[in-house]
PDB file of C-alpha atoms in Angstrom:
ATOM      1  CA  MET A   1       6.240  -3.910  -6.769  1.00  0.00           C
ATOM      2  CA  TYR A   2       6.036  -3.406  -2.988  1.00  0.00           C
ATOM      3  CA  ILE A   3       3.068  -3.282  -1.019  1.00  0.00           C
ATOM      4  CA  ASN A   4       2.829  -3.163   2.724  1.00  0.00           C
ATOM      5  CA  LYS A   5      -0.291  -5.096   3.426  1.00  0.00           C
ATOM      6  CA  THR A   6      -0.371  -4.628   7.354  1.00  0.00           C
ATOM      7  CA  PHE A   7      -3.187  -2.152   6.778  1.00  0.00           C
ATOM      8  CA  GLU A   8      -5.349  -4.733   5.983  1.00  0.00           C
ATOM      9  CA  GLU A   9      -4.031  -7.852   8.050  1.00  0.00           C
ATOM     10  CA  ASP A  10      -3.723  -5.947  11.441  1.00  0.00           C
ATOM     11  CA  PRO A  11      -7.259  -4.313  12.087  1.00  0.00           C
ATOM     12  CA  MET A  12      -6.027  -3.677  15.838  1.00  0.00           C
ATOM     13  CA  ALA A  13      -2.916  -1.513  14.552  1.00  0.00           C
ATOM     14  CA  THR A  14      -2.665   1.919  16.017  1.00  0.00           C
ATOM     15  CA  ARG A  15      -3.718   5.006  13.930  1.00  0.00           C
ATOM     16  CA  LYS A  16      -0.209   6.227  13.272  1.00  0.00           C
ATOM     17  CA  GLN A  17       0.736   2.644  12.095  1.00  0.00           C
ATOM     18  CA  GLU A  18      -2.426   2.654   9.835  1.00  0.00           C
ATOM     19  CA  MET A  19      -1.611   5.880   8.287  1.00  0.00           C
ATOM     20  CA  THR A  20       1.827   4.851   7.943  1.00  0.00           C
ATOM     21  CA  ASN A  21       1.090   1.644   6.224  1.00  0.00           C
ATOM     22  CA  LEU A  22      -1.467   3.199   3.624  1.00  0.00           C
ATOM     23  CA  LEU A  23       0.943   5.677   2.550  1.00  0.00           C
ATOM     24  CA  CYS A  24       3.661   3.334   2.376  1.00  0.00           C
ATOM     25  CA  ALA A  25       1.295   1.247   0.145  1.00  0.00           C
ATOM     26  CA  LEU A  26       1.018   3.934  -2.445  1.00  0.00           C
ATOM     27  CA  TYR A  27       4.705   4.581  -2.265  1.00  0.00           C
ATOM     28  CA  ILE A  28       5.947   2.589  -4.964  1.00  0.00           C
ATOM     29  CA  VAL A  29       3.650   1.999  -7.893  1.00  0.00           C
ATOM     30  CA  ASP A  30       5.930   0.726 -10.635  1.00  0.00           C
ATOM     31  CA  ALA A  31       9.397  -0.561  -9.586  1.00  0.00           C
ATOM     32  CA  ARG A  32      10.753  -0.545 -13.090  1.00  0.00           C
ATOM     33  CA  THR A  33       9.732   3.166 -14.097  1.00  0.00           C
ATOM     34  CA  LYS A  34      10.087   4.603 -10.574  1.00  0.00           C
ATOM     35  CA  THR A  35       6.602   6.042 -10.874  1.00  0.00           C
ATOM     36  CA  GLY A  36       5.122   6.174  -7.693  1.00  0.00           C
ATOM     37  CA  LEU A  37       4.318   8.518  -4.526  1.00  0.00           C
ATOM     38  CA  PRO A  38       7.665   9.666  -3.029  1.00  0.00           C
ATOM     39  CA  LEU A  39       6.445  10.310   0.794  1.00  0.00           C
ATOM     40  CA  SER A  40       9.108  10.915   3.126  1.00  0.00           C
ATOM     41  CA  HIS A  41       8.863  10.255   7.060  1.00  0.00           C
ATOM     42  CA  ARG A  42       8.572  13.964   7.289  1.00  0.00           C
ATOM     43  CA  SER A  43       5.570  14.165   4.747  1.00  0.00           C
ATOM     44  CA  ILE A  44       3.834  11.319   6.816  1.00  0.00           C
ATOM     45  CA  LYS A  45       4.434  13.433  10.068  1.00  0.00           C
ATOM     46  CA  GLY A  46       2.783  16.422   8.395  1.00  0.00           C
ATOM     47  CA  TRP A  47      -0.021  14.465   7.041  1.00  0.00           C
ATOM     48  CA  GLU A  48      -0.663  13.192  10.398  1.00  0.00           C
ATOM     49  CA  LYS A  49      -0.509  16.417  12.333  1.00  0.00           C
ATOM     50  CA  SER A  50      -2.979  18.026   9.815  1.00  0.00           C
ATOM     51  CA  HIS A  51      -5.534  15.088  10.198  1.00  0.00           C
ATOM     52  CA  ASN A  52      -5.082  13.862  13.585  1.00  0.00           C
ATOM     53  CA  ALA A  53      -8.736  14.984  14.507  1.00  0.00           C
ATOM     54  CA  GLN A  54     -10.204  12.614  11.294  1.00  0.00           C
ATOM     55  CA  PRO A  55     -10.378   9.018  12.086  1.00  0.00           C
ATOM     56  CA  SER A  56      -9.845   6.839   8.966  1.00  0.00           C
ATOM     57  CA  THR A  57     -13.104   5.096   7.995  1.00  0.00           C
ATOM     58  CA  PRO A  58     -12.987   3.746   4.463  1.00  0.00           C
ATOM     59  CA  PHE A  59     -15.219   4.547   1.654  1.00  0.00           C
ATOM     60  CA  THR A  60     -16.592   1.044   1.437  1.00  0.00           C
ATOM     61  CA  PRO A  61     -18.520  -0.634  -1.176  1.00  0.00           C
ATOM     62  CA  GLU A  62     -21.405  -0.799   1.187  1.00  0.00           C
ATOM     63  CA  ILE A  63     -21.567   2.797   1.138  1.00  0.00           C
ATOM     64  CA  LEU A  64     -22.077   2.634  -2.800  1.00  0.00           C
ATOM     65  CA  HIS A  65     -24.657   0.024  -2.556  1.00  0.00           C
ATOM     66  CA  ALA A  66     -26.678   2.291  -0.208  1.00  0.00           C
ATOM     67  CA  PHE A  67     -26.469   5.150  -2.638  1.00  0.00           C
ATOM     68  CA  VAL A  68     -27.727   2.877  -5.409  1.00  0.00           C
ATOM     69  CA  MET A  69     -30.512   1.491  -3.448  1.00  0.00           C
ATOM     70  CA  LYS A  70     -31.613   4.914  -2.478  1.00  0.00           C
ATOM     71  CA  LEU A  71     -31.347   5.915  -6.161  1.00  0.00           C
ATOM     72  CA  LEU A  72     -33.537   3.256  -6.972  1.00  0.00           C
ATOM     73  CA  LEU A  73     -36.221   3.937  -4.384  1.00  0.00           C
ATOM     74  CA  ASP A  74     -36.269   7.459  -5.790  1.00  0.00           C
ATOM     75  CA  ARG A  75     -36.899   6.228  -9.161  1.00  0.00           C
ATOM     76  CA  ARG A  76     -33.743   7.467 -10.368  1.00  0.00           C
ATOM     77  CA  ALA A  77     -32.653   4.108 -12.210  1.00  0.00           C
ATOM     78  CA  GLU A  78     -30.295   5.765 -14.539  1.00  0.00           C
ATOM     79  CA  ALA A  79     -28.332   7.575 -11.977  1.00  0.00           C
ATOM     80  CA  ALA A  80     -28.471   4.134 -10.090  1.00  0.00           C
ATOM     81  CA  VAL A  81     -27.180   2.060 -12.742  1.00  0.00           C
ATOM     82  CA  CYS A  82     -24.820   4.665 -13.880  1.00  0.00           C
ATOM     83  CA  LEU A  83     -23.349   4.734 -10.584  1.00  0.00           C
ATOM     84  CA  ALA A  84     -22.952   0.971 -10.067  1.00  0.00           C
ATOM     85  CA  ILE A  85     -21.331   0.343 -13.540  1.00  0.00           C
ATOM     86  CA  SER A  86     -18.791   3.274 -12.967  1.00  0.00           C
ATOM     87  CA  TRP A  87     -17.734   1.507  -9.863  1.00  0.00           C
ATOM     88  CA  ALA A  88     -17.673  -1.993 -11.161  1.00  0.00           C
ATOM     89  CA  GLY A  89     -15.963  -1.081 -14.346  1.00  0.00           C
ATOM     90  CA  TYR A  90     -13.829   1.963 -13.358  1.00  0.00           C
ATOM     91  CA  LEU A  91     -15.787   4.093 -15.989  1.00  0.00           C
ATOM     92  CA  ARG A  92     -15.549   7.688 -16.209  1.00  0.00           C
ATOM     93  CA  VAL A  93     -19.147   9.276 -15.875  1.00  0.00           C
ATOM     94  CA  SER A  94     -18.853  10.565 -19.507  1.00  0.00           C
ATOM     95  CA  GLU A  95     -18.173   7.160 -20.551  1.00  0.00           C
ATOM     96  CA  ALA A  96     -21.167   5.667 -18.932  1.00  0.00           C
ATOM     97  CA  LEU A  97     -23.715   8.323 -19.841  1.00  0.00           C
ATOM     98  CA  ALA A  98     -22.703   8.008 -23.679  1.00  0.00           C
ATOM     99  CA  ARG A  99     -23.640   4.166 -23.960  1.00  0.00           C
ATOM    100  CA  ARG A 100     -26.199   2.869 -26.080  1.00  0.00           C
ATOM    101  CA  ALA A 101     -27.823  -0.592 -25.117  1.00  0.00           C
ATOM    102  CA  GLU A 102     -26.173  -2.349 -28.233  1.00  0.00           C
ATOM    103  CA  ASN A 103     -22.746  -1.564 -26.835  1.00  0.00           C
ATOM    104  CA  VAL A 104     -23.403  -3.276 -23.484  1.00  0.00           C
ATOM    105  CA  PRO A 105     -23.217  -7.045 -23.722  1.00  0.00           C
ATOM    106  CA  LEU A 106     -24.909  -9.009 -20.821  1.00  0.00           C
ATOM    107  CA  PRO A 107     -23.843 -12.626 -19.545  1.00  0.00           C
ATOM    108  CA  GLY A 108     -24.292 -15.054 -22.564  1.00  0.00           C
ATOM    109  CA  ASP A 109     -23.441 -12.721 -25.497  1.00  0.00           C
ATOM    110  CA  PRO A 110     -20.766 -14.278 -27.574  1.00  0.00           C
ATOM    111  CA  ARG A 111     -18.824 -10.870 -27.196  1.00  0.00           C
ATOM    112  CA  VAL A 112     -18.272 -11.537 -23.658  1.00  0.00           C
ATOM    113  CA  ALA A 113     -17.706 -15.167 -23.924  1.00  0.00           C
ATOM    114  CA  ALA A 114     -14.117 -15.286 -23.134  1.00  0.00           C
ATOM    115  CA  TYR A 115     -14.464 -14.042 -19.910  1.00  0.00           C
ATOM    116  CA  GLY A 116     -17.058 -16.418 -18.429  1.00  0.00           C
ATOM    117  CA  ASN A 117     -20.628 -17.243 -18.355  1.00  0.00           C
ATOM    118  CA  GLU A 118     -21.295 -14.478 -15.598  1.00  0.00           C
ATOM    119  CA  VAL A 119     -19.617 -11.549 -16.931  1.00  0.00           C
ATOM    120  CA  ALA A 120     -21.063  -8.415 -18.577  1.00  0.00           C
ATOM    121  CA  GLY A 121     -19.290  -5.834 -20.436  1.00  0.00           C
ATOM    122  CA  ILE A 122     -19.124  -2.087 -21.830  1.00  0.00           C
ATOM    123  CA  ALA A 123     -18.041  -1.410 -25.437  1.00  0.00           C
ATOM    124  CA  ILE A 124     -16.519   2.350 -25.582  1.00  0.00           C
ATOM    125  CA  LEU A 125     -16.282   3.273 -29.103  1.00  0.00           C
ATOM    126  CA  ASP A 126     -14.390   6.574 -27.989  1.00  0.00           C
ATOM    127  CA  ALA A 127     -12.944   6.611 -24.980  1.00  0.00           C
ATOM    128  CA  LYS A 128     -10.543   9.368 -23.293  1.00  0.00           C
ATOM    129  CA  THR A 129      -7.609   7.496 -23.943  1.00  0.00           C
ATOM    130  CA  GLY A 130      -8.522   6.000 -27.499  1.00  0.00           C
ATOM    131  CA  PRO A 131     -10.977   4.265 -29.679  1.00  0.00           C
ATOM    132  CA  LEU A 132     -12.729   0.915 -29.575  1.00  0.00           C
ATOM    133  CA  GLN A 133     -12.253  -0.013 -25.796  1.00  0.00           C
ATOM    134  CA  PHE A 134     -13.905  -2.636 -23.637  1.00  0.00           C
ATOM    135  CA  VAL A 135     -14.456  -3.106 -20.233  1.00  0.00           C
ATOM    136  CA  SER A 136     -15.451  -6.267 -18.519  1.00  0.00           C
ATOM    137  CA  ILE A 137     -18.173  -6.145 -15.418  1.00  0.00           C
ATOM    138  CA  LYS A 138     -17.876  -8.986 -12.609  1.00  0.00           C
ATOM    139  CA  ASP A 139     -19.943  -7.660 -10.123  1.00  0.00           C
ATOM    140  CA  ARG A 140     -22.852  -9.880  -9.610  1.00  0.00           C
ATOM    141  CA  ASN A 141     -25.098  -7.052  -8.006  1.00  0.00           C
ATOM    142  CA  CYS A 142     -24.118  -4.587 -10.893  1.00  0.00           C
ATOM    143  CA  ILE A 143     -25.052  -7.324 -13.541  1.00  0.00           C
ATOM    144  CA  THR A 144     -28.513  -8.058 -12.235  1.00  0.00           C
ATOM    145  CA  LEU A 145     -28.994  -4.540 -11.926  1.00  0.00           C
ATOM    146  CA  LEU A 146     -28.068  -3.863 -15.249  1.00  0.00           C
ATOM    147  CA  THR A 147     -29.923  -6.608 -16.743  1.00  0.00           C
ATOM    148  CA  CYS A 148     -32.905  -5.680 -15.221  1.00  0.00           C
ATOM    149  CA  TYR A 149     -32.704  -2.094 -16.271  1.00  0.00           C
ATOM    150  CA  MET A 150     -31.905  -3.079 -19.948  1.00  0.00           C
ATOM    151  CA  LYS A 151     -35.177  -5.060 -20.122  1.00  0.00           C
ATOM    152  CA  LYS A 152     -36.981  -1.958 -19.569  1.00  0.00           C
ATOM    153  CA  LEU A 153     -35.484  -0.446 -22.654  1.00  0.00           C
ATOM    154  CA  SER A 154     -37.934  -0.538 -25.985  1.00  0.00           C
ATOM    155  CA  ASN A 155     -34.996  -1.923 -28.106  1.00  0.00           C
ATOM    156  CA  ILE A 156     -31.233  -2.398 -28.511  1.00  0.00           C
ATOM    157  CA  GLY A 157     -30.560   0.599 -30.490  1.00  0.00           C
ATOM    158  CA  ASP A 158     -31.846   3.047 -27.332  1.00  0.00           C
ATOM    159  CA  THR A 159     -29.606   5.358 -25.605  1.00  0.00           C
ATOM    160  CA  LEU A 160     -28.662   3.515 -22.260  1.00  0.00           C
ATOM    161  CA  PHE A 161     -29.054   6.791 -20.276  1.00  0.00           C
ATOM    162  CA  THR A 162     -30.834  10.048 -21.046  1.00  0.00           C
ATOM    163  CA  ILE A 163     -29.700  12.111 -18.064  1.00  0.00           C
ATOM    164  CA  LYS A 164     -27.205  14.882 -18.433  1.00  0.00           C
ATOM    165  CA  TYR A 165     -23.984  14.898 -16.285  1.00  0.00           C
ATOM    166  CA  SER A 166     -25.338  17.899 -14.333  1.00  0.00           C
ATOM    167  CA  THR A 167     -28.661  15.942 -13.366  1.00  0.00           C
ATOM    168  CA  TYR A 168     -26.583  12.953 -12.425  1.00  0.00           C
ATOM    169  CA  ALA A 169     -24.422  15.173 -10.116  1.00  0.00           C
ATOM    170  CA  ALA A 170     -27.638  16.822  -8.537  1.00  0.00           C
ATOM    171  CA  GLN A 171     -29.051  13.415  -7.812  1.00  0.00           C
ATOM    172  CA  LEU A 172     -25.954  12.072  -6.094  1.00  0.00           C
ATOM    173  CA  LYS A 173     -25.832  15.246  -3.938  1.00  0.00           C
ATOM    174  CA  LYS A 174     -29.325  14.655  -2.877  1.00  0.00           C
ATOM    175  CA  VAL A 175     -28.421  11.062  -1.922  1.00  0.00           C
ATOM    176  CA  THR A 176     -25.416  12.195   0.196  1.00  0.00           C
ATOM    177  CA  SER A 177     -27.867  14.748   1.935  1.00  0.00           C
ATOM    178  CA  PHE A 178     -30.383  11.875   2.779  1.00  0.00           C
ATOM    179  CA  PHE A 179     -27.573   9.875   4.445  1.00  0.00           C
ATOM    180  CA  ASN A 180     -26.453  13.192   6.067  1.00  0.00           C
ATOM    181  CA  VAL A 181     -22.833  12.232   4.811  1.00  0.00           C
ATOM    182  CA  THR A 182     -22.346  15.285   2.761  1.00  0.00           C
ATOM    183  CA  HIS A 183     -18.624  15.895   4.234  1.00  0.00           C
ATOM    184  CA  LEU A 184     -17.612  12.624   2.363  1.00  0.00           C
ATOM    185  CA  ASN A 185     -17.467  15.123  -0.791  1.00  0.00           C
ATOM    186  CA  PHE A 186     -18.801  12.359  -2.917  1.00  0.00           C
ATOM    187  CA  THR A 187     -17.893  13.523  -6.607  1.00  0.00           C
ATOM    188  CA  THR A 188     -19.254  12.285  -9.848  1.00  0.00           C
ATOM    189  CA  HIS A 189     -15.788  10.093 -10.285  1.00  0.00           C
ATOM    190  CA  SER A 190     -15.837   9.109  -6.679  1.00  0.00           C
ATOM    191  CA  ALA A 191     -16.794   5.643  -7.413  1.00  0.00           C
ATOM    192  CA  ARG A 192     -14.435   4.764 -10.339  1.00  0.00           C
ATOM    193  CA  ILE A 193     -11.272   6.322  -8.176  1.00  0.00           C
ATOM    194  CA  ASP A 194     -12.667   4.562  -4.944  1.00  0.00           C
ATOM    195  CA  GLU A 195     -12.749   1.011  -6.304  1.00  0.00           C
ATOM    196  CA  ALA A 196      -9.179   1.552  -7.971  1.00  0.00           C
ATOM    197  CA  LEU A 197      -7.722   2.708  -4.675  1.00  0.00           C
ATOM    198  CA  HIS A 198      -9.361  -0.303  -2.740  1.00  0.00           C
ATOM    199  CA  GLY A 199      -8.221  -2.706  -5.437  1.00  0.00           C
ATOM    200  CA  PHE A 200      -4.796  -1.160  -5.114  1.00  0.00           C
ATOM    201  CA  MET A 201      -5.004  -1.789  -1.285  1.00  0.00           C
ATOM    202  CA  ARG A 202      -6.132  -5.225  -1.728  1.00  0.00           C
ATOM    203  CA  GLY A 203      -2.928  -5.903  -3.825  1.00  0.00           C
ATOM    204  CA  ARG A 204      -3.977  -5.549  -7.447  1.00  0.00           C
ATOM    205  CA  LYS A 205      -1.316  -4.201  -9.637  1.00  0.00           C
ATOM    206  CA  ALA A 206      -1.156  -0.682 -10.414  1.00  0.00           C
ATOM    207  CA  GLU A 207      -0.574  -1.532 -14.036  1.00  0.00           C
ATOM    208  CA  ASP A 208      -3.513  -3.763 -14.266  1.00  0.00           C
ATOM    209  CA  ILE A 209      -5.711  -1.056 -12.406  1.00  0.00           C
ATOM    210  CA  ALA A 210      -4.500   1.626 -14.988  1.00  0.00           C
ATOM    211  CA  LEU A 211      -5.298  -0.610 -18.197  1.00  0.00           C
ATOM    212  CA  LYS A 212      -8.960  -1.621 -17.140  1.00  0.00           C
ATOM    213  CA  GLY A 213      -9.622   1.982 -15.761  1.00  0.00           C
ATOM    214  CA  ARG A 214      -8.058   3.444 -19.136  1.00  0.00           C
ATOM    215  CA  TRP A 215      -5.857   5.744 -17.016  1.00  0.00           C
ATOM    216  CA  ASN A 216      -3.661   8.022 -19.329  1.00  0.00           C
ATOM    217  CA  SER A 217      -0.503   6.987 -17.526  1.00  0.00           C
ATOM    218  CA  LEU A 218       0.713   5.758 -13.951  1.00  0.00           C
ATOM    219  CA  THR A 219       1.143   9.284 -13.150  1.00  0.00           C
ATOM    220  CA  SER A 220      -2.572   9.911 -13.928  1.00  0.00           C
ATOM    221  CA  LEU A 221      -3.522   6.922 -11.592  1.00  0.00           C
ATOM    222  CA  ARG A 222      -1.163   8.071  -8.982  1.00  0.00           C
ATOM    223  CA  HIS A 223      -3.057  11.449  -8.789  1.00  0.00           C
ATOM    224  CA  SER A 224      -6.424   9.480  -8.527  1.00  0.00           C
ATOM    225  CA  LEU A 225      -5.125   7.320  -5.835  1.00  0.00           C
ATOM    226  CA  THR A 226      -3.918  10.361  -3.931  1.00  0.00           C
ATOM    227  CA  THR A 227      -7.313  11.838  -4.051  1.00  0.00           C
ATOM    228  CA  GLY A 228      -8.977   8.346  -2.870  1.00  0.00           C
ATOM    229  CA  ARG A 229      -6.381   8.452   0.006  1.00  0.00           C
ATOM    230  CA  ALA A 230      -7.291  12.091   0.991  1.00  0.00           C
ATOM    231  CA  TRP A 231     -11.035  10.881   0.960  1.00  0.00           C
ATOM    232  CA  LEU A 232     -10.050   7.903   3.336  1.00  0.00           C
ATOM    233  CA  MET A 233      -8.324   9.901   5.720  1.00  0.00           C
ATOM    234  CA  LYS A 234     -11.486  12.421   5.982  1.00  0.00           C
ATOM    235  CA  MET A 235     -14.174   9.865   6.609  1.00  0.00           C
ATOM    236  CA  ASN A 236     -16.144  10.417   9.515  1.00  0.00           C
ATOM    237  CA  ILE A 237     -19.344   8.650   9.869  1.00  0.00           C
ATOM    238  CA  THR A 238     -21.433   8.562  13.054  1.00  0.00           C
ATOM    239  CA  ASP A 239     -23.261   5.157  14.336  1.00  0.00           C
ATOM    240  CA  GLN A 240     -26.560   6.481  13.174  1.00  0.00           C
ATOM    241  CA  GLN A 241     -25.271   7.134   9.770  1.00  0.00           C
ATOM    242  CA  THR A 242     -23.683   3.720   9.627  1.00  0.00           C
ATOM    243  CA  ALA A 243     -26.851   2.005  10.642  1.00  0.00           C
ATOM    244  CA  LYS A 244     -28.705   3.964   7.874  1.00  0.00           C
ATOM    245  CA  ILE A 245     -26.237   2.937   5.357  1.00  0.00           C
ATOM    246  CA  LYS A 246     -26.089  -0.655   6.142  1.00  0.00           C
ATOM    247  CA  GLN A 247     -29.873  -0.964   6.173  1.00  0.00           C
ATOM    248  CA  TYR A 248     -30.212   0.342   2.482  1.00  0.00           C
ATOM    249  CA  SER A 249     -26.976  -1.630   1.427  1.00  0.00           C
ATOM    250  CA  SER A 250     -28.329  -4.808   2.676  1.00  0.00           C
ATOM    251  CA  ASN A 251     -31.531  -4.280   0.722  1.00  0.00           C
ATOM    252  CA  MET A 252     -29.329  -4.351  -2.447  1.00  0.00           C
ATOM    253  CA  VAL A 253     -26.737  -7.042  -1.535  1.00  0.00           C
ATOM    254  CA  GLN A 254     -29.121  -9.853   0.024  1.00  0.00           C
ATOM    255  CA  THR A 255     -31.947  -9.720  -2.526  1.00  0.00           C
ATOM    256  CA  THR A 256     -32.476  -8.533  -6.239  1.00  0.00           C
ATOM    257  CA  GLU A 257     -36.343  -8.087  -5.666  1.00  0.00           C
ATOM    258  CA  PRO A 258     -36.324  -4.300  -4.280  1.00  0.00           C
ATOM    259  CA  TYR A 259     -34.674  -2.983  -7.183  1.00  0.00           C
ATOM    260  CA  ARG A 260     -36.122  -5.413  -9.859  1.00  0.00           C
ATOM    261  CA  SER A 261     -39.378  -3.273  -9.418  1.00  0.00           C
ATOM    262  CA  CYS A 262     -37.615  -0.145  -9.108  1.00  0.00           C
ATOM    263  CA  VAL A 263     -35.789  -0.151 -12.500  1.00  0.00           C
TER     264      VAL A 263
END
């Protein structure tokens, strides 16, 4: 497997080099099966020509944290937790919304003991790619948020979320409007694909991402990464928008108190 890491290591690289590196990083997914993105120099030039007015600003975890915090402050705890675990566990929204509390072991539960003392999990009884699958959740903020939320449930047999898919999508749309970033085209599956893309850019093997995220195949994952790449190339956030996002993001990351009361 080949990955060009210059995109991460050289922040002063020219925009053309950044684009070339990003595309090269997605070029070879699996050297054994030759599954990947066959992008030629010609296609790179075509991509550059059609997007030369758009600076590349990654859709970062900071933005996701800001979205989660805003949902919590709006008393949309279900949507906030669903968004967080979709990102941390590469979950499809349909997989997250269908959970029961009894299928979400928290740190200390024997079902996640093999993963360590600070890991939670999501048991998926009927996933798109097969029955009885398990996803570990390692992000500290997500685990704290999930723990606080589950303590509010009356019993372990409760459905984790009662909101419908359409309601979740509508609440996300309101959040993007609040931050004035509707141009990010943040969909209900953006968190899942975004974290997969960033994990791939950080050097995580495509096979590992595909297994954890329960993609049907490397071809399916390739399609998701292509979609994520398109988002990365279209990011355009002003200083004012960035400041607002950082304000909300820091509230979630630096202390758990603001969202302990919100859930």
